Coordinates of N, CA, C and O in Angstrom, one line a residue:
X1 N -37.5 31.0 -0.3 CA -36.2 31.3 0.4 C -35.4 32.1 -0.6 O -35.0 31.2 -1.3
X2 N -35.2 32.9 0.4 CA -34.2 33.9 -1.0 C -32.9 32.9 -0.9 O -31.8 33.1 -1.6
X3 N -32.4 32.5 0.2 CA -30.7 31.9 0.3 C -31.2 30.4 0.0 O -29.7 29.5 0.0
X4 N -32.2 29.7 -1.0 CA -32.0 28.3 -1.8 C -30.6 28.7 -2.9 O -30.8 29.6 -3.5
X5 N -30.5 27.5 -3.1 CA -29.4 27.6 -4.2 C -29.9 27.9 -5.7 O -29.3 28.5 -6.2
X6 N -31.2 27.1 -5.5 CA -31.7 27.4 -7.3 C -33.0 28.5 -6.7 O -34.2 28.6 -7.3
X7 N -32.7 29.6 -6.2 CA -33.9 30.5 -6.2 C -34.5 31.2 -7.6 O -35.2 31.7 -7.8
X8 N -33.0 31.7 -8.1 CA -33.3 32.6 -9.1 C -34.2 31.9 -10.9 O -34.9 32.3 -11.0
X9 N -33.7 30.8 -10.3 CA -34.6 29.6 -11.7 C -35.9 29.5 -11.1 O -36.7 29.9 -11.8
X10 N -36.4 29.2 -10.1 CA -37.7 29.1 -9.3 C -38.3 30.5 -9.1 O -39.5 29.9 -10.2
X11 N -37.7 31.6 -9.2 CA -38.5 32.8 -9.4 C -38.9 33.5 -10.8 O -39.8 33.9 -11.0
X12 N -37.9 32.8 -11.5 CA -38.0 32.9 -13.0 C -39.0 32.4 -13.6 O -40.0 32.6 -14.5
X13 N -39.6 31.4 -13.2 CA -40.1 29.8 -13.7 C -41.6 30.3 -13.3 O -42.4 30.0 -13.5
X14 N -42.1 31.1 -11.6 CA -43.4 30.8 -11.3 C -43.3 32.4 -11.9 O -44.8 32.3 -12.0
X15 N -42.2 33.4 -12.0 CA -43.1 34.7 -12.9 C -43.3 34.3 -14.2 O -44.6 34.9 -14.9
X16 N -43.1 33.5 -14.7 CA -43.3 33.2 -16.0 C -44.8 31.9 -16.2 O -45.6 32.5 -17.0
X17 N -45.0 31.4 -14.9 CA -46.1 30.9 -15.1 C -47.3 31.6 -14.9 O -48.5 31.8 -15.5
X18 N -46.8 33.1 -13.5 CA -47.8 33.6 -13.5 C -48.3 34.4 -14.6 O -49.8 35.0 -14.7
X19 N -47.7 34.8 -15.9 CA -47.7 36.0 -16.8 C -48.6 34.5 -17.8 O -49.4 35.3 -18.0
X20 N -48.4 33.5 -17.7 CA -49.2 32.5 -18.8 C -50.6 32.5 -17.9 O -51.4 32.7 -19.1
X21 N -50.7 32.4 -16.6 CA -52.2 32.1 -16.6 C -52.8 33.5 -16.6 O -54.1 33.6 -16.8
X22 N -52.3 34.6 -16.1 CA -52.5 36.0 -16.3 C -53.4 36.4 -17.5 O -54.5 36.4 -18.5
X23 N -52.4 36.2 -19.0 CA -52.8 35.9 -20.1 C -53.9 35.1 -20.6 O -54.5 35.8 -21.5
X24 N -54.0 33.8 -20.3 CA -54.9 32.9 -20.5 C -56.4 33.8 -19.9 O -57.4 33.4 -20.7
X25 N -56.7 34.2 -18.1 CA -57.3 34.6 -17.8 C -58.3 35.9 -18.7 O -58.9 36.4 -18.8
X26 N -57.1 36.3 -19.3 CA -57.4 37.7 -20.3 C -58.1 37.5 -21.5 O -58.9 37.9 -21.7
X27 N -57.9 36.2 -21.9 CA -58.0 35.9 -23.5 C -59.4 35.3 -23.1 O -60.6 35.8 -23.4
X28 N -59.6 34.4 -22.0 CA -61.2 33.9 -21.3 C -62.0 35.3 -21.2 O -63.1 35.6 -21.8
X29 N -61.5 36.0 -20.4 CA -62.4 37.3 -20.2 C -62.7 38.0 -21.6 O -63.7 38.3 -21.8
X30 N -61.8 38.1 -22.4 CA -61.6 38.7 -23.7 C -63.4 38.0 -24.3 O -63.7 38.8 -25.0
X31 N -63.0 36.8 -24.4 CA -63.8 36.1 -25.4 C -65.2 36.0 -24.6 O -66.6 36.1 -25.7
X32 N -65.1 36.4 -23.5 CA -66.5 36.1 -22.7 C -67.0 37.8 -22.7 O -68.2 37.8 -21.8
X33 N -66.4 38.7 -23.2 CA -66.7 40.0 -23.1 C -66.9 40.2 -21.7 O -67.6 41.6 -21.4
X34 N -66.2 40.2 -20.9 CA -66.6 40.8 -19.7 C -65.8 42.2 -19.3 O -65.2 42.4 -17.6
X35 N -65.5 42.7 -20.4 CA -64.9 43.8 -20.0 C -65.1 44.9 -18.9 O -64.8 46.2 -18.5
X36 N -66.4 45.0 -18.5 CA -67.6 45.6 -18.2 C -67.3 45.4 -16.5 O -67.3 46.3 -15.7
X37 N -66.6 44.5 -16.6 CA -65.5 44.1 -14.7 C -65.1 45.4 -14.3 O -65.3 45.4 -13.4
X38 N -64.6 46.2 -15.2 CA -63.3 47.1 -14.4 C -64.1 48.2 -14.5 O -63.5 49.3 -13.5
X39 N -65.4 48.4 -14.5 CA -66.2 49.7 -14.1 C -65.8 49.6 -12.9 O -66.2 50.5 -12.0
X40 N -66.0 48.1 -11.9 CA -66.4 48.0 -10.1 C -64.5 48.2 -9.8 O -64.5 48.3 -8.7
X41 N -63.5 48.9 -10.5 CA -62.4 49.0 -10.2 C -62.4 50.5 -9.9 O -62.8 51.2 -10.6
X42 N -62.1 51.2 -8.4 CA -62.4 52.6 -8.4 C -61.0 53.4 -8.9 O -59.9 52.8 -9.4
X43 N -61.4 54.7 -9.1 CA -60.5 55.7 -9.9 C -59.2 55.3 -8.6 O -58.0 55.3 -8.7
X44 N -59.3 55.3 -7.2 CA -58.2 55.4 -6.2 C -57.6 53.8 -6.6 O -56.0 54.0 -6.5
X45 N -57.9 53.1 -7.1 CA -57.1 51.6 -7.0 C -56.5 51.8 -8.3 O -55.3 51.4 -8.5
X46 N -57.0 52.4 -9.4 CA -56.1 52.2 -10.9 C -55.4 53.9 -10.8 O -54.3 53.4 -11.3
X47 N -55.4 54.3 -9.8 CA -54.4 55.6 -10.1 C -53.0 55.4 -8.9 O -51.9 55.3 -9.0
X48 N -53.3 54.3 -8.2 CA -52.7 53.6 -6.8 C -51.6 52.8 -8.1 O -50.6 52.9 -7.9
X49 N -52.4 51.8 -8.6 CA -51.5 51.3 -9.3 C -50.5 51.4 -10.7 O -49.0 51.2 -10.4
X50 N -51.3 52.4 -11.1 CA -50.7 53.6 -12.3 C -49.1 54.4 -11.2 O -48.1 54.2 -12.1
X51 N -49.1 54.5 -9.8 CA -48.3 55.8 -9.3 C -47.5 54.5 -9.0 O -46.2 54.7 -9.2
X52 N -47.6 53.8 -8.3 CA -47.0 52.7 -8.2 C -46.0 52.0 -9.1 O -44.7 51.9 -8.9
X53 N -45.9 52.1 -10.2 CA -46.1 51.3 -11.8 C -44.6 52.4 -12.1 O -43.7 51.9 -12.2
X54 N -45.2 53.7 -12.2 CA -44.4 54.7 -12.4 C -43.2 54.6 -11.4 O -42.2 55.3 -11.9
X55 N -43.2 54.7 -10.3 CA -42.4 55.0 -9.4 C -41.3 54.1 -9.3 O -40.4 54.4 -9.6
X56 N -42.2 52.8 -9.6 CA -40.8 51.5 -9.6 C -40.4 51.4 -11.0 O -38.6 51.6 -11.1
X57 N -40.8 52.0 -11.8 CA -39.5 52.0 -13.3 C -38.9 53.5 -13.4 O -37.5 53.1 -13.8
X58 N -39.6 54.2 -12.5 CA -38.8 55.4 -12.5 C -37.2 55.0 -11.6 O -36.3 55.8 -12.2
X59 N -37.6 54.5 -10.6 CA -36.4 54.0 -9.8 C -35.4 53.3 -10.5 O -34.4 53.3 -10.0
X60 N -35.9 52.1 -11.6 CA -35.4 51.6 -12.1 C -34.4 52.3 -12.9 O -33.1 51.7 -13.6
X61 N -34.5 53.4 -13.9 CA -33.8 54.1 -14.8 C -33.2 55.2 -13.8 O -32.0 55.7 -14.8
X62 N -33.0 55.8 -12.3 CA -32.4 56.1 -12.0 C -31.0 55.8 -12.3 O -29.8 57.2 -12.2
X63 N -30.4 54.9 -12.1 CA -29.0 54.6 -12.8 C -28.3 54.9 -13.5 O -27.4 55.4 -13.7
X64 N -29.2 55.3 -14.6 CA -28.6 55.7 -16.2 C -28.2 57.2 -16.0 O -27.7 57.5 -16.7
X65 N -29.2 58.0 -14.9 CA -28.9 59.2 -14.6 C -28.1 59.4 -13.9 O -26.7 60.5 -14.1
X66 N -27.6 58.3 -12.7 CA -26.0 58.9 -12.2 C -25.0 58.2 -12.3 O -24.0 58.6 -12.1
X67 N -25.6 57.3 -13.4 CA -24.1 56.7 -14.2 C -23.6 56.0 -13.3 O -22.2 55.7 -13.7
X68 N -23.9 55.3 -12.3 CA -22.9 54.1 -11.8 C -24.4 52.7 -11.6 O -25.1 53.3 -11.2
X69 N -23.9 52.0 -11.3 CA -24.5 50.6 -11.5 C -25.4 50.4 -9.5 O -24.7 50.7 -9.1
X70 N -26.8 50.1 -10.0 CA -27.5 50.7 -8.6 C -27.9 48.8 -8.4 O -28.4 48.8 -9.4
X71 N -27.6 48.6 -7.2 CA -28.3 46.7 -7.4 C -29.7 46.7 -7.2 O -30.5 47.5 -6.7
X72 N -30.8 45.5 -8.2 CA -31.8 45.7 -7.9 C -32.3 45.4 -6.8 O -31.6 44.5 -6.4
X73 N -33.6 46.0 -6.2 CA -34.1 45.6 -5.3 C -36.0 45.6 -5.2 O -36.2 45.9 -5.9
X74 N -36.7 44.9 -4.2 CA -37.9 44.3 -4.3 C -38.1 46.0 -3.6 O -39.3 46.2 -4.2
X75 N -37.5 46.1 -2.5 CA -38.2 47.9 -1.8 C -37.8 48.6 -2.5 O -36.4 48.9 -2.1
X76 N -38.6 49.8 -2.3 CA -38.5 51.0 -2.3 C -37.3 51.6 -2.0 O -36.2 51.9 -1.8
X77 N -37.5 51.1 -0.6 CA -36.6 51.8 1.1 C -35.1 51.5 0.6 O -33.8 52.0 0.8
X78 N -35.1 50.1 0.6 CA -33.6 49.5 0.1 C -33.1 50.0 -1.3 O -32.0 49.9 -1.3
X79 N -34.0 50.3 -2.2 CA -33.5 50.8 -3.7 C -32.9 52.3 -3.5 O -32.0 52.8 -4.1
X80 N -33.8 52.8 -2.3 CA -32.8 54.4 -2.2 C -31.7 54.4 -1.0 O -31.0 55.0 -1.7
X81 N -31.8 53.7 -0.5 CA -30.7 53.6 0.3 C -29.1 53.0 -0.3 O -28.1 53.2 -0.6
X82 N -29.5 52.0 -1.6 CA -28.5 51.8 -2.6 C -27.8 52.9 -3.4 O -26.7 52.6 -3.4
X83 N -29.1 53.9 -3.8 CA -28.4 55.2 -4.1 C -27.4 55.8 -3.4 O -26.3 56.1 -4.2
X84 N -28.0 55.8 -2.2 CA -26.9 56.8 -1.6 C -25.5 55.8 -1.0 O -24.3 56.3 -0.9
X85 N -25.9 54.6 -1.2 CA -25.0 53.6 -0.7 C -23.4 54.1 -0.8 O -22.2 54.4 -1.4
X86 N -23.6 54.1 -2.9 CA -22.2 54.2 -3.7 C -22.6 55.9 -4.1 O -21.7 55.5 -5.6
X87 N -22.4 56.8 -3.9 CA -23.0 57.9 -4.3 C -21.3 58.4 -4.5 O -21.4 59.3 -5.5
X88 N -20.6 57.4 -4.0 CA -19.5 58.0 -4.3 C -19.0 57.5 -5.5 O -17.7 58.1 -6.4
X89 N -19.5 57.0 -6.5 CA -19.8 56.7 -7.9 C -19.6 57.3 -8.8 O -20.0 56.9 -10.3
X90 N -20.3 58.1 -8.3 CA -21.7 59.7 -9.2 C -20.4 60.0 -9.7 O -19.7 60.3 -10.3
X91 N -21.4 59.8 -11.5 CA -20.3 60.4 -12.6 C -21.5 61.7 -13.1 O -22.0 61.5 -13.6
X92 N -20.7 63.1 -12.9 CA -21.7 63.6 -13.4 C -21.5 64.3 -14.9 O -22.7 65.1 -15.3
X93 N -20.7 63.9 -15.3 CA -20.8 64.0 -17.0 C -21.9 63.5 -17.7 O -22.9 64.1 -17.8
X94 N -22.3 62.2 -17.2 CA -23.5 61.3 -17.3 C -24.6 62.0 -16.6 O -25.9 62.1 -17.4
X95 N -24.8 62.9 -15.4 CA -26.0 63.4 -14.7 C -26.0 64.6 -15.6 O -27.4 65.0 -16.2
X96 N -25.4 65.2 -16.2 CA -25.4 66.5 -17.1 C -25.7 66.1 -18.4 O -26.7 67.4 -18.6
X97 N -25.4 64.9 -19.1 CA -26.1 64.8 -20.1 C -27.4 64.5 -20.3 O -28.7 64.8 -20.1
X98 N -27.9 63.3 -18.9 CA -29.0 63.0 -19.0 C -30.0 64.1 -18.4 O -31.3 63.9 -18.6
X99 N -29.6 64.8 -17.4 CA -30.9 65.8 -16.5 C -30.8 67.0 -17.9 O -31.5 67.5 -18.0
X100 N -29.7 67.3 -18.9 CA -30.1 68.3 -20.0 C -31.0 67.6 -20.8 O -32.0 68.3 -21.5
X101 N -30.9 66.0 -20.9 CA -32.0 65.7 -22.2 C -33.2 65.7 -21.2 O -34.1 65.7 -22.0
X102 N -33.5 65.5 -20.4 CA -34.4 65.2 -19.6 C -35.4 67.0 -19.5 O -36.7 67.3 -19.8
X103 N -34.7 67.9 -18.8 CA -34.8 69.2 -19.5 C -35.4 69.6 -20.8 O -36.5 70.4 -20.6
X104 N -34.9 69.0 -21.6 CA -35.1 69.4 -22.9 C -36.3 68.7 -23.5 O -37.4 69.6 -23.9
X105 N -36.3 67.5 -22.9 CA -37.6 67.4 -23.5 C -39.3 67.9 -22.8 O -40.2 68.2 -23.2
X106 N -38.9 68.4 -21.2 CA -40.1 68.6 -20.5 C -39.9 70.1 -21.3 O -41.1 70.2 -21.3
X107 N -38.6 70.8 -21.4 CA -39.3 72.3 -21.7 C -40.1 72.3 -23.3 O -40.6 73.1 -23.6
X108 N -39.4 71.0 -24.4 CA -40.2 71.2 -26.0 C -41.7 71.0 -25.3 O -42.8 71.4 -26.2
X109 N -41.9 69.7 -24.7 CA -43.4 69.7 -24.4 C -44.0 70.6 -24.0 O -45.2 70.6 -24.1
X110 N -43.4 71.6 -22.9 CA -44.4 72.7 -22.3 C -44.3 73.8 -23.6 O -45.8 74.2 -23.5
X111 N -43.5 74.2 -24.4 CA -43.2 74.9 -25.3 C -44.8 74.7 -26.5 O -45.5 75.2 -26.6
X112 N -44.7 73.0 -26.6 CA -45.7 72.6 -27.5 C -47.4 72.6 -27.0 O -47.8 72.8 -27.7
X113 N -47.2 72.9 -26.0 CA -48.4 72.6 -25.1 C -49.2 73.8 -25.0 O -49.9 74.7 -25.2
X114 N -47.9 75.0 -24.8 CA -48.2 76.2 -24.3 C -48.7 77.3 -25.9 O -49.4 77.9 -25.4
X115 N -47.8 77.4 -26.7 CA -47.8 77.9 -27.8 C -48.3 76.8 -29.1 O -47.9 75.8 -29.3
X116 N -49.3 77.1 -29.9 CA -50.2 76.4 -30.7 C -49.4 76.2 -32.1 O -49.1 75.1 -32.6
X117 N -48.6 77.1 -31.9 CA -47.9 77.2 -33.4 C -46.7 76.3 -33.1 O -46.1 76.2 -34.5
X118 N -46.6 76.2 -31.9 CA -44.7 75.2 -31.8 C -45.8 74.0 -31.6 O -44.7 72.9 -31.1
X119 N -46.9 73.1 -31.9 CA -46.9 72.2 -31.3 C -46.3 71.0 -31.8 O -46.3 70.3 -31.4
X120 N -45.8 71.1 -33.0 CA -44.7 70.3 -33.5 C -43.6 69.6 -32.6 O -43.2 68.7 -32.7
X121 N -43.5 70.8 -31.4 CA -41.9 70.1 -30.6 C -42.5 69.2 -30.0 O -41.7 68.5 -29.5
X122 N -44.0 69.2 -29.5 CA -44.3 68.2 -28.8 C -43.8 66.4 -29.4 O -43.7 65.3 -28.7
X123 N -44.0 66.6 -30.9 CA -43.8 65.3 -31.8 C -42.1 64.7 -31.9 O -41.9 63.9 -31.7
X124 N -41.5 65.9 -32.5 CA -40.0 66.0 -32.9 C -39.4 66.1 -31.4 O -38.1 65.9 -31.3
X125 N -39.6 66.5 -30.0 CA -38.8 66.0 -29.0 C -38.1 65.1 -28.9 O -36.8 65.3 -28.9
X126 N -38.6 64.1 -28.8 CA -38.0 62.6 -28.5 C -36.6 62.5 -29.2 O -35.8 62.4 -29.2
X127 N -37.1 62.6 -30.9 CA -36.2 62.3 -31.8 C -35.3 63.5 -31.8 O -33.8 63.0 -31.8
X128 N -35.3 64.8 -31.3 CA -34.5 65.7 -31.1 C -33.2 65.4 -29.7 O -32.2 65.3 -30.3
X129 N -33.8 64.8 -28.7 CA -32.7 64.6 -27.5 C -32.2 63.4 -27.9 O -31.1 63.5 -27.5
X130 N -32.8 62.3 -28.8 CA -31.7 61.3 -29.2 C -30.6 61.5 -30.6 O -29.9 61.3 -29.7
X131 N -30.9 62.2 -31.1 CA -30.0 62.8 -32.0 C -29.5 63.7 -31.4 O -27.9 63.4 -31.5
X132 N -29.6 64.6 -30.2 CA -28.3 65.4 -29.8 C -27.4 64.4 -28.9 O -26.0 64.4 -28.8
X133 N -28.3 63.7 -28.3 CA -27.7 62.6 -27.0 C -26.4 61.7 -27.8 O -25.8 60.9 -27.1
X134 N -26.6 61.4 -28.9 CA -25.9 60.4 -29.6 C -24.7 61.0 -29.8 O -23.6 60.7 -29.6

């Protein structure tokens, strides 16, 4: 129950235990060379898992782009609600710098893919954006 007094402590302990058990299972499966089992995972399952992870990671980074703190939630609709609930704290300067950096990264990647003589842009793009944003 989320309203128990030591919920956070129990949650962290259970997360650590689960991570440890998954690690042990991975080690055992690796030693027994059971990697072929992943063949049975369909493309839809792998794609769904990857997309879900990308959405969660992306939504956790929105607070840095918008310039104000957004409380963490477990459900996507609650995160979106929290984003718009405190929209009056929006910092346009942070958004302009963050948005500009994202556009520069995407632009450099596109140029590197499109023109073979500019292939180096894909490599130095993140470094360039880091230096400019500092």
